[in-house]
JSON list of C-alpha atoms in Angstrom, two decimals:
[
{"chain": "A", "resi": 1, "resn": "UNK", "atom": "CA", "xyz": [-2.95, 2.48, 38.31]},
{"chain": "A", "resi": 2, "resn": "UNK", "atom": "CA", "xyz": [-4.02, -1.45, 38.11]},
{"chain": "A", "resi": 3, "resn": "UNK", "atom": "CA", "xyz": [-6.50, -2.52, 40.14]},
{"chain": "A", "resi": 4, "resn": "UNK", "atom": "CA", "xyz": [-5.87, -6.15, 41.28]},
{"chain": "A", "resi": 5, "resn": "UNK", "atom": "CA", "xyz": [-8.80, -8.45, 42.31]},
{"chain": "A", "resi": 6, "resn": "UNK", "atom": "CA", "xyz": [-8.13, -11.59, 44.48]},
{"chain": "A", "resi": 7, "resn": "UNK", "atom": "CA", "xyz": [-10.42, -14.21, 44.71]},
{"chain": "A", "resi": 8, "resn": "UNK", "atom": "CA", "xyz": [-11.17, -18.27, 45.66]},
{"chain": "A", "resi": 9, "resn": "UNK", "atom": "CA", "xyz": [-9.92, -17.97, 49.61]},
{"chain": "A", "resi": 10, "resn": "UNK", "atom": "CA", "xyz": [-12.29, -19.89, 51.86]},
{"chain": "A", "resi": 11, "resn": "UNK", "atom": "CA", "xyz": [-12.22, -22.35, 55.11]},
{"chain": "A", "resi": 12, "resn": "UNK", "atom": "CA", "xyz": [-10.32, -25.62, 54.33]},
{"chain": "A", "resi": 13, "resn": "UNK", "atom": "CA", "xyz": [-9.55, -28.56, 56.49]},
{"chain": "A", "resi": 14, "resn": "UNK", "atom": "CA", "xyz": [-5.69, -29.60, 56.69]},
{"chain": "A", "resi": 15, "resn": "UNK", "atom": "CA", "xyz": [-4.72, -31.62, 53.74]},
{"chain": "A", "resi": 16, "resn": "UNK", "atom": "CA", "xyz": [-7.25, -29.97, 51.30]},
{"chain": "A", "resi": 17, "resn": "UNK", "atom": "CA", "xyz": [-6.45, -27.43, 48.20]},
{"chain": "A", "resi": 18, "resn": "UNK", "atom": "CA", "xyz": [-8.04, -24.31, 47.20]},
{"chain": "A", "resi": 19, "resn": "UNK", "atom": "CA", "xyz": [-7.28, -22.58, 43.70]},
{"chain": "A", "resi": 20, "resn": "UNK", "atom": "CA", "xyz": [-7.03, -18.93, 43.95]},
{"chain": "A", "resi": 21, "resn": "UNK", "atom": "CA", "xyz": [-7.42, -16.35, 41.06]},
{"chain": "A", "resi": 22, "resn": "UNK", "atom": "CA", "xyz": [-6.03, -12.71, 40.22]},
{"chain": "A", "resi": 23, "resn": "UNK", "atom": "CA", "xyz": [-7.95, -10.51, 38.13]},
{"chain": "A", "resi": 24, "resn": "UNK", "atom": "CA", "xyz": [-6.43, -7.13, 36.61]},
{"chain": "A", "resi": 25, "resn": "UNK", "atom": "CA", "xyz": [-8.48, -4.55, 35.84]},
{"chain": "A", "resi": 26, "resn": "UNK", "atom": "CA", "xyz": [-7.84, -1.21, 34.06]},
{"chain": "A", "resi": 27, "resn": "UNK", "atom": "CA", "xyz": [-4.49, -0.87, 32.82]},
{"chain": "A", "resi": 28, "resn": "UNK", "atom": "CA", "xyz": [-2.68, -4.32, 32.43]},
{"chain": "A", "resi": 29, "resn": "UNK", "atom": "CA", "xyz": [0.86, -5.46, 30.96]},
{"chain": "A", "resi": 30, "resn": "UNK", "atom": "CA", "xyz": [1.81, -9.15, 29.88]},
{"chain": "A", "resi": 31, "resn": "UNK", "atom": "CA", "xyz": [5.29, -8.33, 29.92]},
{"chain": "A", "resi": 32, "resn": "UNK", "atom": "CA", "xyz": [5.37, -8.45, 33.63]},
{"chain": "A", "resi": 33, "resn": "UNK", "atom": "CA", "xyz": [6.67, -10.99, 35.96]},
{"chain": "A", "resi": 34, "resn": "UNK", "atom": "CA", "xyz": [3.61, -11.69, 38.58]},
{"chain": "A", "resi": 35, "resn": "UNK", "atom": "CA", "xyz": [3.55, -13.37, 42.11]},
{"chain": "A", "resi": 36, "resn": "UNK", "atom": "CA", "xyz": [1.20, -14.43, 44.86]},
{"chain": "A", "resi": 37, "resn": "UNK", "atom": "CA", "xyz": [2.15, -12.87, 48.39]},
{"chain": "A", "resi": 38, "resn": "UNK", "atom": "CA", "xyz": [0.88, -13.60, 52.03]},
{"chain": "A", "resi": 39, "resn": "UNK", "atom": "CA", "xyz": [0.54, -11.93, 55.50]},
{"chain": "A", "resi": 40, "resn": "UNK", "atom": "CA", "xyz": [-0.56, -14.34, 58.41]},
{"chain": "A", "resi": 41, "resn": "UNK", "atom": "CA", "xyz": [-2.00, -12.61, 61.39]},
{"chain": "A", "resi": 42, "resn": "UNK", "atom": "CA", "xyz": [0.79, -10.63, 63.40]},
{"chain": "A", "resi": 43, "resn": "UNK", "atom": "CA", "xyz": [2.96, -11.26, 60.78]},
{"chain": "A", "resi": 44, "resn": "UNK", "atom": "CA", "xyz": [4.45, -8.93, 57.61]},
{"chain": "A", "resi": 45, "resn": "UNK", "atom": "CA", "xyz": [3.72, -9.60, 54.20]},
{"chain": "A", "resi": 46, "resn": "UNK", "atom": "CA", "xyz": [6.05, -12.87, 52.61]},
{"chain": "A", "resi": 47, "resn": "UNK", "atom": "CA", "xyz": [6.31, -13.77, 48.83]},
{"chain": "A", "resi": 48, "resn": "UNK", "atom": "CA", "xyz": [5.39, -17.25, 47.95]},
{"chain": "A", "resi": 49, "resn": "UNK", "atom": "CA", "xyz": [5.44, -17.56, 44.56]},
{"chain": "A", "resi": 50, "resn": "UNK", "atom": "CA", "xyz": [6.49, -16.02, 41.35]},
{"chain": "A", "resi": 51, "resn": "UNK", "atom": "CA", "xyz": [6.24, -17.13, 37.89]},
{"chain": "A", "resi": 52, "resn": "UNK", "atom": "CA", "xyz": [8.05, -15.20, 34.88]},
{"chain": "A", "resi": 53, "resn": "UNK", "atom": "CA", "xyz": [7.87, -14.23, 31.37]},
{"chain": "A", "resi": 54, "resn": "UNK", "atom": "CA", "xyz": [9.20, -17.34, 29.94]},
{"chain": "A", "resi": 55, "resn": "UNK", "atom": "CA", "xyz": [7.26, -19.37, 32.43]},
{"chain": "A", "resi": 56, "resn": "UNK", "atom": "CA", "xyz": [10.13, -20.18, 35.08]},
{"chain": "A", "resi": 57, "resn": "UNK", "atom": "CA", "xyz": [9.10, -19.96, 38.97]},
{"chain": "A", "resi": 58, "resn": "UNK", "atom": "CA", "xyz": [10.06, -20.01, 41.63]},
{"chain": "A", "resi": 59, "resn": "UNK", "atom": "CA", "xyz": [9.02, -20.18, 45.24]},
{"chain": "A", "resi": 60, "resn": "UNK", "atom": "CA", "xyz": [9.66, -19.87, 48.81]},
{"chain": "A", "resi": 61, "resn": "UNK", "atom": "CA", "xyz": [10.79, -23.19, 50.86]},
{"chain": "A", "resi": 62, "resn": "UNK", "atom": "CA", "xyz": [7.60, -23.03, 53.02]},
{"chain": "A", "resi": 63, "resn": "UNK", "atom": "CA", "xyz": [5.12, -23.92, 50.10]},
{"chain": "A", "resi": 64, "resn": "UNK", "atom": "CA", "xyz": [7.19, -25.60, 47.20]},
{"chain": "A", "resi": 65, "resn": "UNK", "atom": "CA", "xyz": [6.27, -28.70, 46.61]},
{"chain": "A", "resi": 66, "resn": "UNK", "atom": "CA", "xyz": [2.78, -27.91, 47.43]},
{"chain": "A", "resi": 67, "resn": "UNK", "atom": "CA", "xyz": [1.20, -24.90, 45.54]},
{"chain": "A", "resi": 68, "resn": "UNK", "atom": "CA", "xyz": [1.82, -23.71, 41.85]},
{"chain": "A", "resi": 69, "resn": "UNK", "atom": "CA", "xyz": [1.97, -20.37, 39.94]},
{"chain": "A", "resi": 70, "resn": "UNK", "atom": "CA", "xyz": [0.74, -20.15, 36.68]},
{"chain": "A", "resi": 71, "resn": "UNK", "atom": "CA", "xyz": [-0.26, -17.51, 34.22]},
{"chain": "A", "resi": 72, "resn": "UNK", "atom": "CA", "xyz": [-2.50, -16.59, 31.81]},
{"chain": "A", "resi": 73, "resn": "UNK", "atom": "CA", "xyz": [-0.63, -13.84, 29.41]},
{"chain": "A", "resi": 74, "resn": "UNK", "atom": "CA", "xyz": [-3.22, -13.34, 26.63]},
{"chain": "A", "resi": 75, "resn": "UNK", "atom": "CA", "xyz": [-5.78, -12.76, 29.83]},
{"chain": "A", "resi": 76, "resn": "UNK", "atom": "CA", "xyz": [-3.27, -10.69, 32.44]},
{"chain": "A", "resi": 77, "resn": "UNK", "atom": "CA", "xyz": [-4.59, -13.21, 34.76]},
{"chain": "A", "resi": 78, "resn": "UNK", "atom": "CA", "xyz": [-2.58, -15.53, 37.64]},
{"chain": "A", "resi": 79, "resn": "UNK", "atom": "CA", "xyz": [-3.51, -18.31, 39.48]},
{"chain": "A", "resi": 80, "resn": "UNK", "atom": "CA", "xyz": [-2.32, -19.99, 42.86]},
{"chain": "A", "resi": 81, "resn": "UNK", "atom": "CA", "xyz": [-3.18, -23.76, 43.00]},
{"chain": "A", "resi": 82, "resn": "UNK", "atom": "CA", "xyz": [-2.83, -24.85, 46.61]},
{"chain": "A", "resi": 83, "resn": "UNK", "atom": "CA", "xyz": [-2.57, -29.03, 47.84]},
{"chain": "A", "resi": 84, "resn": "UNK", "atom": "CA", "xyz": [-2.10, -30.04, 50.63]},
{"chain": "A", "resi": 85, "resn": "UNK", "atom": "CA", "xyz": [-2.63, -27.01, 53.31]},
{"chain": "A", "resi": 86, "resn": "UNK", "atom": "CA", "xyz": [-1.62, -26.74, 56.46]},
{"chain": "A", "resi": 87, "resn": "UNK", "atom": "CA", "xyz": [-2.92, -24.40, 59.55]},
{"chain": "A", "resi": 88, "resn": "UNK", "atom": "CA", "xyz": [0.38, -22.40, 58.91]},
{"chain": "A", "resi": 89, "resn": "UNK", "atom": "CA", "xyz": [-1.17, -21.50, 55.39]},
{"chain": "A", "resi": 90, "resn": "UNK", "atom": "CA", "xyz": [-3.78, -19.32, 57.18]},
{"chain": "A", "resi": 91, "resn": "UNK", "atom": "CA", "xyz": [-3.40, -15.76, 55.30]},
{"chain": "A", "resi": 92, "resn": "UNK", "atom": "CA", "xyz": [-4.56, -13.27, 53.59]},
{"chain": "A", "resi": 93, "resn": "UNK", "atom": "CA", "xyz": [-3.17, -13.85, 49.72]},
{"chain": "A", "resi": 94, "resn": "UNK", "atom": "CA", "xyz": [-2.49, -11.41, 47.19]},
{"chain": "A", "resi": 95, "resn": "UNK", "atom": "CA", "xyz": [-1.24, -10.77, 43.60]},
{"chain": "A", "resi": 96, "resn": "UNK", "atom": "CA", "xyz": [1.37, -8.40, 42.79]},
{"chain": "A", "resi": 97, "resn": "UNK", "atom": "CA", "xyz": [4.46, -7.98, 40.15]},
{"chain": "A", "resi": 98, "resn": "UNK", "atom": "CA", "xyz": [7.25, -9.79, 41.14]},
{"chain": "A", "resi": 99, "resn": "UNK", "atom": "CA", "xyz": [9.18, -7.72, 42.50]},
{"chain": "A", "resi": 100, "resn": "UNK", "atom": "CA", "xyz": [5.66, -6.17, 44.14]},
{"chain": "A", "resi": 101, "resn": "UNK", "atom": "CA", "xyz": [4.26, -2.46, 43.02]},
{"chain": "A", "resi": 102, "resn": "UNK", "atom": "CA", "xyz": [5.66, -2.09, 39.87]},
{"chain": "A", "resi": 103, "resn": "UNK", "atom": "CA", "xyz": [4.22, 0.72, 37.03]},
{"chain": "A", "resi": 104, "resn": "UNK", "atom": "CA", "xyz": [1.10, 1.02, 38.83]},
{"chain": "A", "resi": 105, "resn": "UNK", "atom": "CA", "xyz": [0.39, -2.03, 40.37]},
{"chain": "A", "resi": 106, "resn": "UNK", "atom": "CA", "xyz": [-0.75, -1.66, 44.09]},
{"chain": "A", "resi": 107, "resn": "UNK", "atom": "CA", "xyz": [-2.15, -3.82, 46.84]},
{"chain": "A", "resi": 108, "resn": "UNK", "atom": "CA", "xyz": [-5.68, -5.00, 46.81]},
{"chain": "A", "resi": 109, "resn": "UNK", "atom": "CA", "xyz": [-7.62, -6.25, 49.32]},
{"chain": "A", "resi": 110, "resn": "UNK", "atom": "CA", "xyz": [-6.51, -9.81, 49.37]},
{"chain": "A", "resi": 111, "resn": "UNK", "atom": "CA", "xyz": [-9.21, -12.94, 49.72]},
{"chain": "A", "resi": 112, "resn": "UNK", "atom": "CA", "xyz": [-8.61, -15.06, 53.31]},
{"chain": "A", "resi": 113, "resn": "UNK", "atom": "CA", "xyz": [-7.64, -18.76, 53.58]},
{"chain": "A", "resi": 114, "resn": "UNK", "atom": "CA", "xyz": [-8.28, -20.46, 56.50]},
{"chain": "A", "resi": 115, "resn": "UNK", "atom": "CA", "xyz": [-6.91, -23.92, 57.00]},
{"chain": "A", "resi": 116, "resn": "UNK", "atom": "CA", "xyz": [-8.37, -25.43, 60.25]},
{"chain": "A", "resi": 117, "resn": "UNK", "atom": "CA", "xyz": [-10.66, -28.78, 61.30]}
]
């Protein structure tokens, strides 16, 4: 199993940016495609962003133009680089593989953004 460690969530007013980081620890693989998830409150978990071996993203409608994916392969790390956030943003983020739970990969506990003035 692959323990994945999420970190740089904090509070936020609208319009500012927040970089968060994914750590893997234990077993790791390069050769997999990794992605940043999100579950607002009452909501289910969404996919908003995924970045793949040869670099190539991709991500959902709600945040493109306003956070980037990028990767790290030597390191088995991922980052999330967030502009311009909105109160809809507010979430609990997390790292997966892309598609999520792959060859031991499993949840971790997420790190909280809150976007509010």
């Amino acid at each position: 199993q692959v323990q994945l460690v999420e970190s740089g969530g904090g509070l936020v007013q609208p319009g500012g940016s927040l970089r968060l980081s994914c750590v893997a620890s234990g077993r790791s693989d390069s050769i997999i495609a990794m992605a940043w998830y999100r579950q607002a409150p009452g909501k289910q978990r969404e996919f908003i962003a995924g970045v793949h071996l040869g670099g190539i993203t991709n991500y959902a409608d709600s945040v493109k133009g306003r956070f980037t994916i990028s990767r790290d392969n030597a390191k088995n790390t991922v980052a999330l680089q967030m502009n311009s956030l909105k109160p809809e943003d507010t979430a609990v983020y997390y790292c997966n593989t892309y598609p999520p739970q792959k060859w031991g990969y499993t949840w971790g506990q997420g790190t909280q953004v809150t976007v509010s003035s």
